[in-house]
Amino acid sequence: MSVGGNARSGRRPGRSGTREAILDAARVRFAEVGFDRASIRSIATAASVDPALVHHYFGTKQELFTAALELPIDPNVVLAQVAAAPLDELGETLIRAVVTVWDSPVGVPAVAAFRTLLASADPALARSFLLEIVLKDVRARVDSPPGTGLKRSVLAASQLAGLLVTRKLLHLDPIASMPVEELAKAVGPTLQRYFTGDLG
């Protein structure tokens, strides 16, 4: 039966039930096979709904992934700024973009979402989010010499994770109260070395 854009498929007892069934199926599927290999069709099948309903409720696969992780902001808000940055300014740009989000009104729920994600008994969703969403394009840009892109991007991710813990979870000064621009100037060069410098 084709349901098109109709939210009432008749297969679930209500709109919220359908939405939650899709989210539950998406979390399982993304954890099992990762973002790239999980298809909207396979998620819809697991949720016993028409694939059109998945698009109706969540739009794109990345929007579904963002909803499944309960992130309060679309990662593309940050990633678009990073993608537009020249390669030799990638480190400072990434720090500036990420910390600005942390310090914004969505920062508290964003940090809480990441804390929940990282504290999960199954790290597969967090790993998929980092490698297949956040770092995917950066990894391709910094893959010089060929084969080093993953190493470079994961080293940068470790720096960002440490900064998140220090600034937003432990509230250690002076990092906790340092202005964004000062933090970008202080930490950005370290990320830049990971991205484009000699790792030997």
mmCIF file with all atom_site columns, C-alpha atoms in Angstrom:
data_model
loop_
_atom_site.group_PDB
_atom_site.id
_atom_site.type_symbol
_atom_site.label_atom_id
_atom_site.label_alt_id
_atom_site.label_comp_id
_atom_site.label_asym_id
_atom_site.label_entity_id
_atom_site.label_seq_id
_atom_site.pdbx_PDB_ins_code
_atom_site.Cartn_x
_atom_site.Cartn_y
_atom_site.Cartn_z
_atom_site.occupancy
_atom_site.B_iso_or_equiv
_atom_site.pdbx_formal_charge
_atom_site.auth_seq_id
_atom_site.auth_comp_id
_atom_site.auth_asym_id
_atom_site.auth_atom_id
_atom_site.pdbx_PDB_model_num
ATOM 1   C CA . MET A 1 1   ? 0.000  0.000  0.000  1.00 0.00 ? 1   MET A CA 1
ATOM 2   C CA . SER A 1 2   ? 1.420  3.391  -0.944 1.00 0.00 ? 2   SER A CA 1
ATOM 3   C CA . VAL A 1 3   ? 1.105  6.042  1.714  1.00 0.00 ? 3   VAL A CA 1
ATOM 4   C CA . GLY A 1 4   ? 2.918  8.898  -0.014 1.00 0.00 ? 4   GLY A CA 1
ATOM 5   C CA . GLY A 1 5   ? 3.090  11.917 2.277  1.00 0.00 ? 5   GLY A CA 1
ATOM 6   C CA . ASN A 1 6   ? 0.204  10.749 4.464  1.00 0.00 ? 6   ASN A CA 1
ATOM 7   C CA . ALA A 1 7   ? 1.382  10.504 8.062  1.00 0.00 ? 7   ALA A CA 1
ATOM 8   C CA . ARG A 1 8   ? -1.374 8.012  8.934  1.00 0.00 ? 8   ARG A CA 1
ATOM 9   C CA . SER A 1 9   ? -0.199 4.719  7.461  1.00 0.00 ? 9   SER A CA 1
ATOM 10  C CA . GLY A 1 10  ? -2.606 2.633  9.516  1.00 0.00 ? 10  GLY A CA 1
ATOM 11  C CA . ARG A 1 11  ? 0.270  0.405  10.607 1.00 0.00 ? 11  ARG A CA 1
ATOM 12  C CA . ARG A 1 12  ? 0.955  2.192  13.868 1.00 0.00 ? 12  ARG A CA 1
ATOM 13  C CA . PRO A 1 13  ? -1.473 3.421  16.536 1.00 0.00 ? 13  PRO A CA 1
ATOM 14  C CA . GLY A 1 14  ? -0.581 7.072  16.081 1.00 0.00 ? 14  GLY A CA 1
ATOM 15  C CA . ARG A 1 15  ? 1.806  9.670  14.756 1.00 0.00 ? 15  ARG A CA 1
ATOM 16  C CA . SER A 1 16  ? 4.143  9.617  17.758 1.00 0.00 ? 16  SER A CA 1
ATOM 17  C CA . GLY A 1 17  ? 4.168  5.807  17.701 1.00 0.00 ? 17  GLY A CA 1
ATOM 18  C CA . THR A 1 18  ? 5.254  5.784  14.067 1.00 0.00 ? 18  THR A CA 1
ATOM 19  C CA . ARG A 1 19  ? 7.928  8.399  14.651 1.00 0.00 ? 19  ARG A CA 1
ATOM 20  C CA . GLU A 1 20  ? 9.370  6.556  17.641 1.00 0.00 ? 20  GLU A CA 1
ATOM 21  C CA . ALA A 1 21  ? 9.311  3.236  15.798 1.00 0.00 ? 21  ALA A CA 1
ATOM 22  C CA . ILE A 1 22  ? 11.337 4.796  12.987 1.00 0.00 ? 22  ILE A CA 1
ATOM 23  C CA . LEU A 1 23  ? 13.815 6.346  15.443 1.00 0.00 ? 23  LEU A CA 1
ATOM 24  C CA . ASP A 1 24  ? 14.248 3.060  17.304 1.00 0.00 ? 24  ASP A CA 1
ATOM 25  C CA . ALA A 1 25  ? 14.834 1.173  14.066 1.00 0.00 ? 25  ALA A CA 1
ATOM 26  C CA . ALA A 1 26  ? 17.244 3.854  12.859 1.00 0.00 ? 26  ALA A CA 1
ATOM 27  C CA . ARG A 1 27  ? 19.347 3.715  16.038 1.00 0.00 ? 27  ARG A CA 1
ATOM 28  C CA . VAL A 1 28  ? 19.671 -0.059 15.739 1.00 0.00 ? 28  VAL A CA 1
ATOM 29  C CA . ARG A 1 29  ? 20.459 0.012  12.030 1.00 0.00 ? 29  ARG A CA 1
ATOM 30  C CA . PHE A 1 30  ? 22.992 2.844  12.262 1.00 0.00 ? 30  PHE A CA 1
ATOM 31  C CA . ALA A 1 31  ? 24.715 1.073  15.156 1.00 0.00 ? 31  ALA A CA 1
ATOM 32  C CA . GLU A 1 32  ? 24.803 -2.232 13.242 1.00 0.00 ? 32  GLU A CA 1
ATOM 33  C CA . VAL A 1 33  ? 26.131 -1.079 9.864  1.00 0.00 ? 33  VAL A CA 1
ATOM 34  C CA . GLY A 1 34  ? 27.042 2.607  10.186 1.00 0.00 ? 34  GLY A CA 1
ATOM 35  C CA . PHE A 1 35  ? 25.601 5.677  8.520  1.00 0.00 ? 35  PHE A CA 1
ATOM 36  C CA . ASP A 1 36  ? 26.814 5.033  4.986  1.00 0.00 ? 36  ASP A CA 1
ATOM 37  C CA . ARG A 1 37  ? 25.530 1.450  4.738  1.00 0.00 ? 37  ARG A CA 1
ATOM 38  C CA . ALA A 1 38  ? 22.188 1.979  6.461  1.00 0.00 ? 38  ALA A CA 1
ATOM 39  C CA . SER A 1 39  ? 19.462 2.692  3.918  1.00 0.00 ? 39  SER A CA 1
ATOM 40  C CA . ILE A 1 40  ? 16.148 4.443  4.428  1.00 0.00 ? 40  ILE A CA 1
ATOM 41  C CA . ARG A 1 41  ? 14.447 1.350  2.996  1.00 0.00 ? 41  ARG A CA 1
ATOM 42  C CA . SER A 1 42  ? 16.101 -1.015 5.515  1.00 0.00 ? 42  SER A CA 1
ATOM 43  C CA . ILE A 1 43  ? 15.151 1.294  8.391  1.00 0.00 ? 43  ILE A CA 1
ATOM 44  C CA . ALA A 1 44  ? 11.572 1.531  7.145  1.00 0.00 ? 44  ALA A CA 1
ATOM 45  C CA . THR A 1 45  ? 11.385 -2.263 6.857  1.00 0.00 ? 45  THR A CA 1
ATOM 46  C CA . ALA A 1 46  ? 12.621 -2.684 10.431 1.00 0.00 ? 46  ALA A CA 1
ATOM 47  C CA . ALA A 1 47  ? 10.033 -0.155 11.621 1.00 0.00 ? 47  ALA A CA 1
ATOM 48  C CA . SER A 1 48  ? 7.247  -1.790 9.548  1.00 0.00 ? 48  SER A CA 1
ATOM 49  C CA . VAL A 1 49  ? 6.449  1.428  7.724  1.00 0.00 ? 49  VAL A CA 1
ATOM 50  C CA . ASP A 1 50  ? 6.581  2.659  4.148  1.00 0.00 ? 50  ASP A CA 1
ATOM 51  C CA . PRO A 1 51  ? 9.913  4.360  3.260  1.00 0.00 ? 51  PRO A CA 1
ATOM 52  C CA . ALA A 1 52  ? 7.902  7.454  2.276  1.00 0.00 ? 52  ALA A CA 1
ATOM 53  C CA . LEU A 1 53  ? 6.959  7.878  5.925  1.00 0.00 ? 53  LEU A CA 1
ATOM 54  C CA . VAL A 1 54  ? 10.624 8.037  6.944  1.00 0.00 ? 54  VAL A CA 1
ATOM 55  C CA . HIS A 1 55  ? 11.151 10.888 4.491  1.00 0.00 ? 55  HIS A CA 1
ATOM 56  C CA . HIS A 1 56  ? 7.897  12.498 5.625  1.00 0.00 ? 56  HIS A CA 1
ATOM 57  C CA . TYR A 1 57  ? 8.930  12.620 9.269  1.00 0.00 ? 57  TYR A CA 1
ATOM 58  C CA . PHE A 1 58  ? 12.675 13.189 8.946  1.00 0.00 ? 58  PHE A CA 1
ATOM 59  C CA . GLY A 1 59  ? 13.604 14.316 5.429  1.00 0.00 ? 59  GLY A CA 1
ATOM 60  C CA . THR A 1 60  ? 17.085 13.099 4.508  1.00 0.00 ? 60  THR A CA 1
ATOM 61  C CA . LYS A 1 61  ? 19.052 10.221 5.974  1.00 0.00 ? 61  LYS A CA 1
ATOM 62  C CA . GLN A 1 62  ? 21.384 12.674 7.714  1.00 0.00 ? 62  GLN A CA 1
ATOM 63  C CA . GLU A 1 63  ? 18.427 14.466 9.283  1.00 0.00 ? 63  GLU A CA 1
ATOM 64  C CA . LEU A 1 64  ? 17.161 11.098 10.500 1.00 0.00 ? 64  LEU A CA 1
ATOM 65  C CA . PHE A 1 65  ? 20.596 10.346 11.967 1.00 0.00 ? 65  PHE A CA 1
ATOM 66  C CA . THR A 1 66  ? 20.642 13.717 13.740 1.00 0.00 ? 66  THR A CA 1
ATOM 67  C CA . ALA A 1 67  ? 17.206 12.993 15.195 1.00 0.00 ? 67  ALA A CA 1
ATOM 68  C CA . ALA A 1 68  ? 18.216 9.461  16.225 1.00 0.00 ? 68  ALA A CA 1
ATOM 69  C CA . LEU A 1 69  ? 21.151 10.893 18.182 1.00 0.00 ? 69  LEU A CA 1
ATOM 70  C CA . GLU A 1 70  ? 18.862 13.569 19.668 1.00 0.00 ? 70  GLU A CA 1
ATOM 71  C CA . LEU A 1 71  ? 21.232 16.325 18.573 1.00 0.00 ? 71  LEU A CA 1
ATOM 72  C CA . PRO A 1 72  ? 19.706 19.810 19.012 1.00 0.00 ? 72  PRO A CA 1
ATOM 73  C CA . ILE A 1 73  ? 21.508 21.203 15.964 1.00 0.00 ? 73  ILE A CA 1
ATOM 74  C CA . ASP A 1 74  ? 22.118 20.002 12.429 1.00 0.00 ? 74  ASP A CA 1
ATOM 75  C CA . PRO A 1 75  ? 25.845 19.149 12.099 1.00 0.00 ? 75  PRO A CA 1
ATOM 76  C CA . ASN A 1 76  ? 25.812 20.831 8.691  1.00 0.00 ? 76  ASN A CA 1
ATOM 77  C CA . VAL A 1 77  ? 25.646 24.209 10.460 1.00 0.00 ? 77  VAL A CA 1
ATOM 78  C CA . VAL A 1 78  ? 29.216 23.629 11.619 1.00 0.00 ? 78  VAL A CA 1
ATOM 79  C CA . LEU A 1 79  ? 30.402 21.488 8.727  1.00 0.00 ? 79  LEU A CA 1
ATOM 80  C CA . ALA A 1 80  ? 29.476 24.109 6.122  1.00 0.00 ? 80  ALA A CA 1
ATOM 81  C CA . GLN A 1 81  ? 31.799 26.625 7.782  1.00 0.00 ? 81  GLN A CA 1
ATOM 82  C CA . VAL A 1 82  ? 34.619 24.084 7.889  1.00 0.00 ? 82  VAL A CA 1
ATOM 83  C CA . ALA A 1 83  ? 34.078 23.061 4.261  1.00 0.00 ? 83  ALA A CA 1
ATOM 84  C CA . ALA A 1 84  ? 34.367 26.690 3.161  1.00 0.00 ? 84  ALA A CA 1
ATOM 85  C CA . ALA A 1 85  ? 37.669 27.248 4.986  1.00 0.00 ? 85  ALA A CA 1
ATOM 86  C CA . PRO A 1 86  ? 40.997 27.218 3.135  1.00 0.00 ? 86  PRO A CA 1
ATOM 87  C CA . LEU A 1 87  ? 43.057 24.130 3.963  1.00 0.00 ? 87  LEU A CA 1
ATOM 88  C CA . ASP A 1 88  ? 45.686 26.145 5.833  1.00 0.00 ? 88  ASP A CA 1
ATOM 89  C CA . GLU A 1 89  ? 43.003 27.675 8.089  1.00 0.00 ? 89  GLU A CA 1
ATOM 90  C CA . LEU A 1 90  ? 41.156 24.447 8.857  1.00 0.00 ? 90  LEU A CA 1
ATOM 91  C CA . GLY A 1 91  ? 42.370 24.138 12.467 1.00 0.00 ? 91  GLY A CA 1
ATOM 92  C CA . GLU A 1 92  ? 41.323 27.579 13.670 1.00 0.00 ? 92  GLU A CA 1
ATOM 93  C CA . THR A 1 93  ? 38.085 27.489 11.677 1.00 0.00 ? 93  THR A CA 1
ATOM 94  C CA . LEU A 1 94  ? 37.034 24.172 13.211 1.00 0.00 ? 94  LEU A CA 1
ATOM 95  C CA . ILE A 1 95  ? 37.745 25.361 16.762 1.00 0.00 ? 95  ILE A CA 1
ATOM 96  C CA . ARG A 1 96  ? 35.908 28.629 16.141 1.00 0.00 ? 96  ARG A CA 1
ATOM 97  C CA . ALA A 1 97  ? 32.860 26.916 14.619 1.00 0.00 ? 97  ALA A CA 1
ATOM 98  C CA . VAL A 1 98  ? 32.554 24.141 17.206 1.00 0.00 ? 98  VAL A CA 1
ATOM 99  C CA . VAL A 1 99  ? 33.143 26.269 20.302 1.00 0.00 ? 99  VAL A CA 1
ATOM 100 C CA . THR A 1 100 ? 30.712 28.914 19.051 1.00 0.00 ? 100 THR A CA 1
ATOM 101 C CA . VAL A 1 101 ? 28.003 26.230 18.950 1.00 0.00 ? 101 VAL A CA 1
ATOM 102 C CA . TRP A 1 102 ? 28.962 24.963 22.427 1.00 0.00 ? 102 TRP A CA 1
ATOM 103 C CA . ASP A 1 103 ? 28.680 28.490 23.812 1.00 0.00 ? 103 ASP A CA 1
ATOM 104 C CA . SER A 1 104 ? 25.381 29.252 22.038 1.00 0.00 ? 104 SER A CA 1
ATOM 105 C CA . PRO A 1 105 ? 21.868 28.659 23.428 1.00 0.00 ? 105 PRO A CA 1
ATOM 106 C CA . VAL A 1 106 ? 21.889 25.135 21.953 1.00 0.00 ? 106 VAL A CA 1
ATOM 107 C CA . GLY A 1 107 ? 25.207 24.420 23.657 1.00 0.00 ? 107 GLY A CA 1
ATOM 108 C CA . VAL A 1 108 ? 23.778 22.894 26.838 1.00 0.00 ? 108 VAL A CA 1
ATOM 109 C CA . PRO A 1 109 ? 21.555 20.317 25.083 1.00 0.00 ? 109 PRO A CA 1
ATOM 110 C CA . ALA A 1 110 ? 24.288 19.729 22.483 1.00 0.00 ? 110 ALA A CA 1
ATOM 111 C CA . VAL A 1 111 ? 26.883 18.913 25.148 1.00 0.00 ? 111 VAL A CA 1
ATOM 112 C CA . ALA A 1 112 ? 24.322 16.762 26.992 1.00 0.00 ? 112 ALA A CA 1
ATOM 113 C CA . ALA A 1 113 ? 23.596 14.846 23.804 1.00 0.00 ? 113 ALA A CA 1
ATOM 114 C CA . PHE A 1 114 ? 27.285 14.176 23.195 1.00 0.00 ? 114 PHE A CA 1
ATOM 115 C CA . ARG A 1 115 ? 27.781 13.132 26.811 1.00 0.00 ? 115 ARG A CA 1
ATOM 116 C CA . THR A 1 116 ? 24.910 10.642 26.493 1.00 0.00 ? 116 THR A CA 1
ATOM 117 C CA . LEU A 1 117 ? 26.264 9.403  23.182 1.00 0.00 ? 117 LEU A CA 1
ATOM 118 C CA . LEU A 1 118 ? 29.767 8.860  24.526 1.00 0.00 ? 118 LEU A CA 1
ATOM 119 C CA . ALA A 1 119 ? 28.502 7.236  27.725 1.00 0.00 ? 119 ALA A CA 1
ATOM 120 C CA . SER A 1 120 ? 26.455 4.697  25.794 1.00 0.00 ? 120 SER A CA 1
ATOM 121 C CA . ALA A 1 121 ? 27.264 1.057  26.359 1.00 0.00 ? 121 ALA A CA 1
ATOM 122 C CA . ASP A 1 122 ? 27.558 0.704  22.587 1.00 0.00 ? 122 ASP A CA 1
ATOM 123 C CA . PRO A 1 123 ? 29.981 3.252  21.064 1.00 0.00 ? 123 PRO A CA 1
ATOM 124 C CA . ALA A 1 124 ? 28.983 2.336  17.488 1.00 0.00 ? 124 ALA A CA 1
ATOM 125 C CA . LEU A 1 125 ? 26.650 5.329  17.035 1.00 0.00 ? 125 LEU A CA 1
ATOM 126 C CA . ALA A 1 126 ? 29.244 7.783  18.340 1.00 0.00 ? 126 ALA A CA 1
ATOM 127 C CA . ARG A 1 127 ? 31.919 6.238  16.127 1.00 0.00 ? 127 ARG A CA 1
ATOM 128 C CA . SER A 1 128 ? 29.651 6.340  13.070 1.00 0.00 ? 128 SER A CA 1
ATOM 129 C CA . PHE A 1 129 ? 28.713 9.958  13.763 1.00 0.00 ? 129 PHE A CA 1
ATOM 130 C CA . LEU A 1 130 ? 32.352 11.040 14.036 1.00 0.00 ? 130 LEU A CA 1
ATOM 131 C CA . LEU A 1 131 ? 33.791 9.050  11.137 1.00 0.00 ? 131 LEU A CA 1
ATOM 132 C CA . GLU A 1 132 ? 30.913 9.164  8.653  1.00 0.00 ? 132 GLU A CA 1
ATOM 133 C CA . ILE A 1 133 ? 29.388 12.591 9.322  1.00 0.00 ? 133 ILE A CA 1
ATOM 134 C CA . VAL A 1 134 ? 31.716 14.975 11.148 1.00 0.00 ? 134 VAL A CA 1
ATOM 135 C CA . LEU A 1 135 ? 35.100 13.864 9.810  1.00 0.00 ? 135 LEU A CA 1
ATOM 136 C CA . LYS A 1 136 ? 34.232 12.390 6.421  1.00 0.00 ? 136 LYS A CA 1
ATOM 137 C CA . ASP A 1 137 ? 34.841 15.468 4.255  1.00 0.00 ? 137 ASP A CA 1
ATOM 138 C CA . VAL A 1 138 ? 37.746 16.693 6.366  1.00 0.00 ? 138 VAL A CA 1
ATOM 139 C CA . ARG A 1 139 ? 39.377 13.269 6.109  1.00 0.00 ? 139 ARG A CA 1
ATOM 140 C CA . ALA A 1 140 ? 39.330 13.469 2.326  1.00 0.00 ? 140 ALA A CA 1
ATOM 141 C CA . ARG A 1 141 ? 40.765 17.001 2.316  1.00 0.00 ? 141 ARG A CA 1
ATOM 142 C CA . VAL A 1 142 ? 43.701 16.220 4.602  1.00 0.00 ? 142 VAL A CA 1
ATOM 143 C CA . ASP A 1 143 ? 44.639 12.860 3.077  1.00 0.00 ? 143 ASP A CA 1
ATOM 144 C CA . SER A 1 144 ? 48.192 13.883 2.188  1.00 0.00 ? 144 SER A CA 1
ATOM 145 C CA . PRO A 1 145 ? 50.250 11.827 1.836  1.00 0.00 ? 145 PRO A CA 1
ATOM 146 C CA . PRO A 1 146 ? 47.525 9.396  0.703  1.00 0.00 ? 146 PRO A CA 1
ATOM 147 C CA . GLY A 1 147 ? 46.406 7.057  3.458  1.00 0.00 ? 147 GLY A CA 1
ATOM 148 C CA . THR A 1 148 ? 46.919 9.513  6.346  1.00 0.00 ? 148 THR A CA 1
ATOM 149 C CA . GLY A 1 149 ? 43.482 11.183 6.250  1.00 0.00 ? 149 GLY A CA 1
ATOM 150 C CA . LEU A 1 150 ? 41.859 8.948  8.852  1.00 0.00 ? 150 LEU A CA 1
ATOM 151 C CA . LYS A 1 151 ? 44.800 9.234  11.245 1.00 0.00 ? 151 LYS A CA 1
ATOM 152 C CA . ARG A 1 152 ? 44.895 13.010 10.870 1.00 0.00 ? 152 ARG A CA 1
ATOM 153 C CA . SER A 1 153 ? 41.165 13.504 11.385 1.00 0.00 ? 153 SER A CA 1
ATOM 154 C CA . VAL A 1 154 ? 40.962 11.178 14.397 1.00 0.00 ? 154 VAL A CA 1
ATOM 155 C CA . LEU A 1 155 ? 43.908 12.957 16.041 1.00 0.00 ? 155 LEU A CA 1
ATOM 156 C CA . ALA A 1 156 ? 42.016 16.221 15.557 1.00 0.00 ? 156 ALA A CA 1
ATOM 157 C CA . ALA A 1 157 ? 38.853 14.650 17.001 1.00 0.00 ? 157 ALA A CA 1
ATOM 158 C CA . SER A 1 158 ? 40.784 13.624 20.118 1.00 0.00 ? 158 SER A CA 1
ATOM 159 C CA . GLN A 1 159 ? 41.838 17.248 20.597 1.00 0.00 ? 159 GLN A CA 1
ATOM 160 C CA . LEU A 1 160 ? 38.253 18.473 20.212 1.00 0.00 ? 160 LEU A CA 1
ATOM 161 C CA . ALA A 1 161 ? 36.980 15.851 22.659 1.00 0.00 ? 161 ALA A CA 1
ATOM 162 C CA . GLY A 1 162 ? 39.555 16.949 25.229 1.00 0.00 ? 162 GLY A CA 1
ATOM 163 C CA . LEU A 1 163 ? 38.591 20.572 24.708 1.00 0.00 ? 163 LEU A CA 1
ATOM 164 C CA . LEU A 1 164 ? 34.901 19.727 25.154 1.00 0.00 ? 164 LEU A CA 1
ATOM 165 C CA . VAL A 1 165 ? 35.564 17.919 28.433 1.00 0.00 ? 165 VAL A CA 1
ATOM 166 C CA . THR A 1 166 ? 37.831 20.685 29.737 1.00 0.00 ? 166 THR A CA 1
ATOM 167 C CA . ARG A 1 167 ? 35.634 23.641 28.769 1.00 0.00 ? 167 ARG A CA 1
ATOM 168 C CA . LYS A 1 168 ? 32.074 22.348 29.129 1.00 0.00 ? 168 LYS A CA 1
ATOM 169 C CA . LEU A 1 169 ? 32.150 19.380 31.524 1.00 0.00 ? 169 LEU A CA 1
ATOM 170 C CA . LEU A 1 170 ? 34.971 20.095 33.977 1.00 0.00 ? 170 LEU A CA 1
ATOM 171 C CA . HIS A 1 171 ? 34.825 23.893 33.566 1.00 0.00 ? 171 HIS A CA 1
ATOM 172 C CA . LEU A 1 172 ? 38.573 24.240 34.040 1.00 0.00 ? 172 LEU A CA 1
ATOM 173 C CA . ASP A 1 173 ? 39.828 27.796 33.795 1.00 0.00 ? 173 ASP A CA 1
ATOM 174 C CA . PRO A 1 174 ? 41.318 29.528 31.942 1.00 0.00 ? 174 PRO A CA 1
ATOM 175 C CA . ILE A 1 175 ? 40.010 27.326 29.114 1.00 0.00 ? 175 ILE A CA 1
ATOM 176 C CA . ALA A 1 176 ? 36.426 27.390 30.429 1.00 0.00 ? 176 ALA A CA 1
ATOM 177 C CA . SER A 1 177 ? 36.228 31.188 30.282 1.00 0.00 ? 177 SER A CA 1
ATOM 178 C CA . MET A 1 178 ? 38.591 31.883 27.378 1.00 0.00 ? 178 MET A CA 1
ATOM 179 C CA . PRO A 1 179 ? 36.993 33.866 24.521 1.00 0.00 ? 179 PRO A CA 1
ATOM 180 C CA . VAL A 1 180 ? 36.347 31.830 21.395 1.00 0.00 ? 180 VAL A CA 1
ATOM 181 C CA . GLU A 1 181 ? 38.829 33.780 19.283 1.00 0.00 ? 181 GLU A CA 1
ATOM 182 C CA . GLU A 1 182 ? 41.621 33.379 21.839 1.00 0.00 ? 182 GLU A CA 1
ATOM 183 C CA . LEU A 1 183 ? 40.887 29.668 22.084 1.00 0.00 ? 183 LEU A CA 1
ATOM 184 C CA . ALA A 1 184 ? 40.975 29.332 18.286 1.00 0.00 ? 184 ALA A CA 1
ATOM 185 C CA . LYS A 1 185 ? 44.375 31.028 18.173 1.00 0.00 ? 185 LYS A CA 1
ATOM 186 C CA . ALA A 1 186 ? 45.721 28.853 20.999 1.00 0.00 ? 186 ALA A CA 1
ATOM 187 C CA . VAL A 1 187 ? 44.396 25.436 19.970 1.00 0.00 ? 187 VAL A CA 1
ATOM 188 C CA . GLY A 1 188 ? 43.907 25.897 16.229 1.00 0.00 ? 188 GLY A CA 1
ATOM 189 C CA . PRO A 1 189 ? 47.606 25.448 15.345 1.00 0.00 ? 189 PRO A CA 1
ATOM 190 C CA . THR A 1 190 ? 47.626 22.043 17.075 1.00 0.00 ? 190 THR A CA 1
ATOM 191 C CA . LEU A 1 191 ? 44.680 20.914 14.959 1.00 0.00 ? 191 LEU A CA 1
ATOM 192 C CA . GLN A 1 192 ? 46.358 22.390 11.909 1.00 0.00 ? 192 GLN A CA 1
ATOM 193 C CA . ARG A 1 193 ? 49.491 20.296 12.526 1.00 0.00 ? 193 ARG A CA 1
ATOM 194 C CA . TYR A 1 194 ? 47.311 17.202 12.775 1.00 0.00 ? 194 TYR A CA 1
ATOM 195 C CA . PHE A 1 195 ? 45.600 18.150 9.500  1.00 0.00 ? 195 PHE A CA 1
ATOM 196 C CA . THR A 1 196 ? 48.530 19.253 7.360  1.00 0.00 ? 196 THR A CA 1
ATOM 197 C CA . GLY A 1 197 ? 51.775 18.949 9.332  1.00 0.00 ? 197 GLY A CA 1
ATOM 198 C CA . ASP A 1 198 ? 54.387 16.226 9.717  1.00 0.00 ? 198 ASP A CA 1
ATOM 199 C CA . LEU A 1 199 ? 53.073 13.458 11.953 1.00 0.00 ? 199 LEU A CA 1
ATOM 200 C CA . GLY A 1 200 ? 56.391 11.609 12.061 1.00 0.00 ? 200 GLY A CA 1
#
